Short mmCIF file of C-alpha atoms and ligand atoms in Angstrom, two decimals:
data_model
loop_
_atom_site.label_atom_id
_atom_site.label_comp_id
_atom_site.label_asym_id
_atom_site.label_seq_id
_atom_site.Cartn_x
_atom_site.Cartn_y
_atom_site.Cartn_z
CA MET A 1 -23.91 17.61 28.44
CA LYS A 2 -20.88 15.40 27.82
CA LYS A 3 -18.23 16.80 25.51
CA LYS A 4 -17.93 14.82 22.27
CA ILE A 5 -14.60 13.48 21.09
CA GLU A 6 -14.43 11.99 17.61
CA ILE A 7 -12.15 8.98 17.66
CA ILE A 8 -10.90 8.22 14.20
CA GLU A 9 -9.94 4.58 13.89
CA VAL A 10 -6.93 4.06 11.61
CA GLY A 11 -6.17 0.39 12.31
CA PRO A 12 -7.50 -1.00 9.04
CA ARG A 13 -5.02 1.28 7.23
CA ASP A 14 -2.08 2.04 9.52
CA GLY A 15 -2.40 -1.20 11.48
CA PHE A 16 -2.87 -3.64 8.62
CA GLN A 17 -0.22 -1.98 6.43
CA SER A 18 2.38 -2.80 9.09
CA VAL A 19 1.64 -6.54 9.07
CA LYS A 20 4.15 -8.28 6.85
CA SER A 21 2.32 -9.78 3.91
CA ASP A 22 4.76 -12.65 3.38
CA CYS A 23 3.98 -14.17 6.76
CA CYS A 24 0.37 -13.13 7.16
CA LEU A 25 -1.75 -11.93 4.30
CA ILE A 26 -5.01 -10.66 5.78
CA SER A 27 -7.89 -11.55 3.51
CA THR A 28 -10.52 -9.05 2.39
CA GLU A 29 -13.10 -10.99 4.43
CA GLU A 30 -10.94 -10.79 7.56
CA LYS A 31 -10.47 -7.05 7.05
CA MET A 32 -14.22 -6.65 6.68
CA THR A 33 -14.84 -8.66 9.85
CA VAL A 34 -12.70 -6.21 11.80
CA ILE A 35 -14.23 -3.16 10.10
CA ASP A 36 -17.76 -4.47 10.79
CA ALA A 37 -16.91 -5.16 14.44
CA LEU A 38 -15.47 -1.65 14.85
CA ILE A 39 -18.64 -0.11 13.41
CA ASP A 40 -20.70 -2.35 15.67
CA ALA A 41 -18.74 -1.01 18.65
CA GLY A 42 -19.79 2.54 17.75
CA VAL A 43 -16.83 3.69 15.64
CA ARG A 44 -18.15 6.24 13.14
CA HIS A 45 -14.94 7.62 11.64
CA MET A 46 -12.41 5.35 10.02
CA GLU A 47 -9.37 5.46 7.76
CA PHE A 48 -10.01 2.01 6.41
CA THR A 49 -7.51 1.41 3.58
CA SER A 50 -5.11 3.16 1.22
CA PHE A 51 -4.76 3.60 -2.52
CA VAL A 52 -1.00 3.25 -2.91
CA SER A 53 1.30 1.11 -4.97
CA PRO A 54 0.68 -2.57 -4.15
CA LYS A 55 4.43 -3.01 -4.42
CA ALA A 56 4.95 -0.50 -1.60
CA ILE A 57 2.17 -1.92 0.62
CA PRO A 58 1.18 -5.43 -0.54
CA GLN A 59 -1.09 -5.92 2.47
CA LEU A 60 -3.52 -3.28 1.19
CA ALA A 61 -3.55 -4.36 -2.46
CA ASP A 62 -7.26 -5.23 -2.11
CA SER A 63 -8.29 -1.65 -1.35
CA ALA A 64 -10.85 -1.59 -4.17
CA GLU A 65 -12.61 -4.71 -2.84
CA VAL A 66 -12.51 -3.43 0.73
CA THR A 67 -13.89 -0.06 -0.40
CA ARG A 68 -16.77 -1.60 -2.32
CA ALA A 69 -17.70 -3.81 0.62
CA ALA A 70 -17.29 -1.12 3.28
CA LEU A 71 -19.30 1.52 1.41
CA ALA A 72 -22.09 -0.96 0.65
CA LYS A 73 -22.32 -2.18 4.25
CA HIS A 74 -21.75 1.09 6.06
CA PRO A 75 -23.11 3.90 3.90
CA ASP A 76 -23.60 6.23 6.89
CA ALA A 77 -20.11 5.87 8.37
CA ASP A 78 -17.42 8.49 7.81
CA LEU A 79 -14.95 6.36 5.84
CA PHE A 80 -11.82 7.60 4.13
CA ALA A 81 -8.63 6.21 2.59
CA LEU A 82 -5.01 7.34 2.41
CA VAL A 83 -3.67 8.46 -0.97
CA PRO A 84 -0.14 9.50 -1.94
CA ASN A 85 -0.85 10.94 -5.39
CA LEU A 86 -3.48 11.90 -7.99
CA ARG A 87 -3.71 8.33 -9.21
CA GLY A 88 -4.66 7.10 -5.74
CA ALA A 89 -7.23 9.88 -5.36
CA GLN A 90 -8.75 9.07 -8.76
CA ASN A 91 -8.96 5.37 -7.91
CA ALA A 92 -10.70 6.16 -4.62
CA TYR A 93 -13.04 8.63 -6.30
CA ALA A 94 -13.98 6.14 -9.03
CA LEU A 95 -15.19 3.81 -6.27
CA ASP A 96 -17.43 6.60 -4.88
CA LEU A 97 -15.24 7.59 -1.96
CA ARG A 98 -15.54 11.32 -1.42
CA LYS A 99 -13.00 11.67 1.37
CA VAL A 100 -9.29 10.87 1.50
CA CYS A 101 -6.22 11.81 3.45
CA TYR A 102 -3.27 12.95 1.42
CA VAL A 103 0.08 12.13 2.97
CA VAL A 104 3.16 14.34 2.89
CA SER A 105 6.08 14.27 5.33
CA LEU A 106 7.54 17.30 6.99
CA SER A 107 10.84 15.48 6.72
CA LYS A 108 12.27 15.66 3.21
CA SER A 109 14.06 12.37 3.63
CA HIS A 110 11.01 10.52 4.94
CA ASN A 111 8.90 11.99 2.14
CA LYS A 112 11.39 10.52 -0.30
CA ALA A 113 11.56 7.14 1.48
CA ASN A 114 7.79 6.88 1.87
CA ILE A 115 6.39 8.24 -1.38
CA ASN A 116 9.50 8.95 -3.45
CA ARG A 117 8.66 12.63 -3.90
CA THR A 118 10.31 15.96 -3.09
CA HIS A 119 8.34 18.53 -1.10
CA GLU A 120 7.76 20.48 -4.31
CA GLN A 121 6.37 17.43 -6.11
CA SER A 122 4.09 16.63 -3.17
CA LEU A 123 2.67 20.16 -3.13
CA GLU A 124 2.11 20.04 -6.89
CA ALA A 125 0.30 16.71 -6.58
CA TYR A 126 -1.92 18.12 -3.82
CA GLN A 127 -2.84 21.10 -5.99
CA GLU A 128 -3.47 18.77 -8.91
CA ILE A 129 -5.86 16.60 -6.87
CA ARG A 130 -7.78 19.68 -5.73
CA ARG A 131 -8.03 20.89 -9.32
CA GLU A 132 -9.02 17.52 -10.80
CA LEU A 133 -11.38 16.42 -8.03
CA PRO A 134 -12.80 19.62 -6.56
CA ASP A 135 -15.56 17.91 -4.55
CA LEU A 136 -13.17 15.49 -2.84
CA ASP A 137 -12.78 16.19 0.87
CA ILE A 138 -9.03 16.02 1.62
CA ILE A 139 -7.38 15.81 5.02
CA VAL A 140 -3.68 16.59 4.79
CA ASP A 141 -1.72 14.07 6.86
CA LEU A 142 1.49 15.77 7.92
CA ALA A 143 3.72 12.76 8.59
CA THR A 144 6.82 13.13 10.81
CA ALA A 145 5.32 16.38 12.15
CA PHE A 146 7.24 16.00 15.40
CA GLY A 147 10.41 14.33 14.16
CA CYS A 148 11.80 11.86 11.71
CA PRO A 149 13.82 8.65 11.75
CA PHE A 150 16.49 10.23 9.55
CA GLU A 151 16.54 13.87 10.70
CA GLY A 152 15.70 13.60 14.42
CA LYS A 153 13.23 15.56 16.54
CA TYR A 154 11.80 18.91 15.48
CA GLU A 155 11.75 20.69 18.83
CA GLU A 156 10.56 24.04 17.52
CA PRO A 157 7.27 24.56 15.69
CA GLU A 158 8.49 27.00 13.02
CA ARG A 159 9.40 24.34 10.49
CA ALA A 160 5.86 22.88 10.46
CA VAL A 161 4.15 26.28 10.58
CA GLU A 162 6.15 27.47 7.58
CA PHE A 163 5.63 24.20 5.69
CA LEU A 164 1.84 24.32 6.08
CA LYS A 165 1.52 27.81 4.59
CA ASP A 166 1.51 26.58 0.97
CA TYR A 167 -1.14 24.00 1.80
CA VAL A 168 -3.32 26.56 3.60
CA ASP A 169 -2.93 28.85 0.59
CA ALA A 170 -3.92 25.93 -1.65
CA GLY A 171 -7.16 25.46 0.28
CA MET A 172 -6.35 22.93 3.02
CA LYS A 173 -9.15 22.91 5.63
CA THR A 174 -8.04 20.01 7.84
CA CYS A 175 -4.59 18.82 8.83
CA CYS A 176 -3.67 15.78 10.87
CA LEU A 177 -0.40 16.10 12.77
CA CYS A 178 1.13 12.64 12.64
CA ASP A 179 3.85 11.48 15.00
CA THR A 180 4.98 8.76 12.63
CA ILE A 181 7.73 7.35 14.84
CA GLY A 182 6.30 8.19 18.27
CA ILE A 183 8.93 10.74 19.20
CA ALA A 184 6.69 13.57 20.47
CA ASP A 185 6.34 14.68 24.08
CA PRO A 186 3.46 16.68 25.60
CA ALA A 187 5.42 19.95 25.86
CA GLN A 188 6.32 19.73 22.18
CA VAL A 189 2.72 18.87 21.29
CA ARG A 190 1.58 21.98 23.14
CA ARG A 191 4.17 24.17 21.37
CA LEU A 192 3.31 22.88 17.92
CA ILE A 193 -0.47 22.99 18.22
CA THR A 194 -0.43 26.43 19.86
CA ALA A 195 1.80 27.80 17.12
CA ILE A 196 -0.32 26.36 14.31
CA GLN A 197 -3.55 27.57 15.93
CA ALA A 198 -2.07 31.06 16.17
CA ALA A 199 -0.82 31.08 12.58
CA TYR A 200 -3.89 29.46 10.97
CA PRO A 201 -6.91 29.98 13.25
CA HIS A 202 -9.35 28.52 10.71
CA LEU A 203 -7.41 25.33 10.14
CA GLU A 204 -8.95 22.27 11.74
CA LEU A 205 -6.36 20.07 13.44
CA MET A 206 -6.34 16.37 14.30
CA VAL A 207 -3.61 14.29 15.91
CA HIS A 208 -2.20 10.82 15.28
CA PHE A 209 0.31 9.43 17.76
CA HIS A 210 2.38 6.30 17.77
CA ASP A 211 3.09 4.84 21.16
CA THR A 212 6.79 4.02 20.83
CA ARG A 213 7.66 5.62 24.15
CA GLY A 214 4.34 5.18 25.92
CA LEU A 215 3.39 8.82 25.39
CA GLY A 216 0.57 8.37 22.88
CA MET A 217 -2.13 8.83 25.49
CA VAL A 218 -0.69 11.86 27.24
CA ASN A 219 0.14 13.49 23.91
CA THR A 220 -3.44 12.95 22.75
CA LEU A 221 -4.82 14.31 26.00
CA THR A 222 -2.64 17.39 25.61
CA ALA A 223 -4.18 17.98 22.17
CA ILE A 224 -7.69 17.58 23.64
CA ASP A 225 -6.82 20.07 26.38
CA LEU A 226 -5.87 22.52 23.62
CA GLY A 227 -9.35 22.21 22.11
CA LEU A 228 -8.94 19.45 19.53
CA THR A 229 -11.95 17.13 19.25
CA LYS A 230 -10.74 14.70 16.57
CA VAL A 231 -8.06 12.21 17.50
CA GLN A 232 -6.76 9.07 15.81
CA SER A 233 -5.87 5.65 17.20
CA ALA A 234 -5.71 2.03 16.07
CA LEU A 235 -7.37 -1.09 17.37
CA GLY A 236 -4.94 -3.23 19.35
CA GLY A 237 -2.25 -0.57 19.06
CA LEU A 238 -1.31 -2.10 15.72
CA GLY A 239 0.54 0.05 13.24
CA GLY A 240 3.67 1.67 11.89
CA CYS A 241 5.01 2.99 8.65
CA PRO A 242 7.18 0.38 6.86
CA PHE A 243 9.30 3.24 5.48
CA ALA A 244 10.16 4.74 8.88
CA PRO A 245 12.83 2.62 10.57
CA GLY A 246 11.92 1.99 14.21
CA ALA A 247 8.29 3.03 13.85
CA SER A 248 6.09 1.13 16.26
CA GLY A 249 2.37 0.79 16.86
CA ASN A 250 -0.27 3.46 17.19
CA LEU A 251 -1.92 4.53 20.37
CA SER A 252 -4.43 1.76 21.04
CA THR A 253 -8.09 2.60 20.55
CA GLU A 254 -9.07 0.41 23.52
CA ASP A 255 -6.86 2.41 25.89
CA LEU A 256 -8.04 5.72 24.49
CA VAL A 257 -11.74 4.83 24.62
CA TRP A 258 -11.36 3.51 28.15
CA MET A 259 -9.69 6.71 29.34
CA LEU A 260 -12.04 9.14 27.59
CA ASN A 261 -15.20 7.25 28.59
CA GLU A 262 -13.97 7.17 32.22
CA MET A 263 -13.22 10.90 32.09
CA GLY A 264 -16.80 11.60 31.06
CA TYR A 265 -16.26 12.37 27.38
CA ASP A 266 -18.79 11.14 24.84
CA THR A 267 -16.92 8.90 22.38
CA GLY A 268 -20.01 6.97 21.31
CA ILE A 269 -17.92 3.79 21.47
CA SER A 270 -18.67 0.77 23.65
CA PHE A 271 -15.52 -0.44 25.37
CA SER A 272 -16.73 -4.03 25.69
CA LYS A 273 -17.73 -4.23 22.03
CA LEU A 274 -14.36 -2.77 21.12
CA LEU A 275 -12.69 -5.62 22.98
CA ALA A 276 -14.76 -8.04 20.92
CA ALA A 277 -13.46 -6.32 17.77
CA ALA A 278 -9.90 -6.60 19.10
CA LYS A 279 -10.34 -10.33 19.64
CA GLN A 280 -11.53 -10.72 16.07
CA GLN A 281 -8.51 -8.77 14.90
CA SER A 282 -6.15 -10.96 16.88
CA ALA A 283 -7.63 -14.00 15.13
CA ALA A 284 -7.00 -12.38 11.73
CA VAL A 285 -3.49 -11.18 12.62
CA PRO A 286 -1.95 -13.96 14.69
CA GLY A 287 1.10 -13.01 16.67
CA GLN A 288 0.78 -9.36 15.70
CA TYR A 289 -1.77 -8.20 18.18
CA SER A 290 -0.33 -6.44 21.22
CA GLY A 291 -2.19 -8.64 23.69
CA HIS A 292 -0.99 -6.46 26.57
CA HIS A 293 -3.97 -4.19 26.36
CA ILE A 294 -6.64 -6.83 26.10
CA CYS A 295 -5.28 -8.89 29.04
CA ILE A 296 -5.22 -5.97 31.40
CA GLN A 297 -8.56 -4.64 30.32
CA GLN A 298 -10.40 -7.94 30.55
CA GLU A 299 -9.56 -8.08 34.24
CA THR A 300 -11.02 -4.64 34.74
CA PRO A 301 -14.73 -4.46 35.43
CA CYS A 302 -16.26 -2.73 32.50
CA LYS A 303 -19.49 -0.81 32.40
CA ALA A 304 -19.71 0.12 28.74
N1 COA B 1 -1.98 3.16 -6.65
C1 COA B 1 -1.54 2.02 -7.22
N2 COA B 1 -0.40 1.95 -7.93
C2 COA B 1 0.29 3.10 -8.11
C3 COA B 1 -0.14 4.31 -7.56
C4 COA B 1 -1.33 4.31 -6.80
N3 COA B 1 -1.78 5.41 -6.21
N4 COA B 1 0.74 5.25 -7.90
C5 COA B 1 1.69 4.66 -8.65
N5 COA B 1 1.42 3.36 -8.77
C6 COA B 1 2.21 2.32 -9.45
C7 COA B 1 2.62 2.67 -10.86
O1 COA B 1 1.66 2.29 -11.78
C8 COA B 1 3.88 1.88 -11.00
O2 COA B 1 3.54 0.51 -11.21
P1 COA B 1 4.49 -0.45 -12.06
O3 COA B 1 5.78 -0.54 -11.31
O4 COA B 1 3.73 -1.74 -12.06
O5 COA B 1 4.62 0.19 -13.40
C9 COA B 1 4.51 1.94 -9.62
O6 COA B 1 3.41 2.18 -8.72
C10 COA B 1 5.51 3.05 -9.50
O7 COA B 1 4.93 4.26 -9.95
P2 COA B 1 5.68 5.66 -9.85
O8 COA B 1 4.72 6.75 -10.22
O9 COA B 1 7.00 5.60 -10.57
O10 COA B 1 5.87 5.77 -8.33
P3 COA B 1 7.13 5.62 -7.40
O11 COA B 1 7.91 4.39 -7.65
O12 COA B 1 7.84 6.92 -7.40
O13 COA B 1 6.37 5.42 -6.01
C11 COA B 1 4.32 5.87 -4.78
C12 COA B 1 5.48 6.42 -5.52
C13 COA B 1 3.66 7.02 -4.07
C14 COA B 1 3.34 5.22 -5.75
C15 COA B 1 4.80 4.78 -3.79
O14 COA B 1 5.94 5.23 -3.14
C16 COA B 1 3.74 4.45 -2.75
O15 COA B 1 2.71 3.87 -3.06
N6 COA B 1 3.98 4.82 -1.49
C17 COA B 1 3.01 4.63 -0.44
C18 COA B 1 3.71 4.36 0.81
C19 COA B 1 2.76 4.18 1.95
O16 COA B 1 1.60 3.82 1.81
N7 COA B 1 3.30 4.41 3.14
C20 COA B 1 2.56 4.25 4.35
C21 COA B 1 1.55 5.29 4.58
S1 COA B 1 2.20 6.75 5.27
ZN1 ZN B 2 0.71 6.25 11.70
#
């Protein structure tokens, strides 16, 4: 039997947040068109918006509308949203979302730049959310897990292992290691995942790589080789944190699906339908779509 890999699409959150709202405000309808097309392609797991300050991320200011529409249309999909604080979690919960990812950066300076909190404040907010909303499923997104735009690369795993202890003690079940600026390399990925698996054997790990240096795919494959079955990517390779200077796009879902399907993994996603979703996205986000992927792949005979 084929081994299953859960691809978690993050484009509607990480991708859309990176599109400047002054030049291209993506409408709720356009967002839904892309979300619908992704679901139609077989995507079952999606980080589809965020509940953050609309001043910080104007592009996702319609998260309530998107949530209502997405939950009504796709009640069986595994949909979740990013939250930075209790307020975001409460807003998501009030709209019947029962799963979120809570973001905190390993880098103190990026945590401050991104969500204006110290590490202590972020831990307190996480504990508060767990207390206030005990039936909310929370993935902890560890941003800058491999390095930071202000502090450089974290070669050794000890910093992350030590940082995660408080979250494990507070009940964290799932952690996503996010390479926010695309600085990781496969040897570092191996060191970090191995160290975390040894320290916290019951902690479920996911990965999220940006493709700044073209290593998103090989880093993801390294994580899969180490036993991870849940990996994140974004349609069209769109993405990047506006508060991390130099951050570029995510690993593209098309590339990842193509590779994993060819390798004999079961992703449940149709490559050709994914290309159709990418085309719809490029219509909604003119000039932003990294057409590179779609051009190459359209010339390749495709069996999915
Ligand atoms: N959703 C919507 N609005 C929120 C909010 C939330 N979850 N949390 C706070 N706000 C609003 C407040 O009401 C306040 O609004 P006002 O200026 O109209 O009065 C404003 O945001 C500032 O609130 P404050 O609590 O002082 O927050 P802050 O200025 O310290 O900013 C965050 C903290 C977390 C709200 C903000 O930095 C943020 O939203 N960051 C998200 C960044 C992000 O999404 N990055 C990419 C993903 S990794
Ligand atoms: Zn990201």
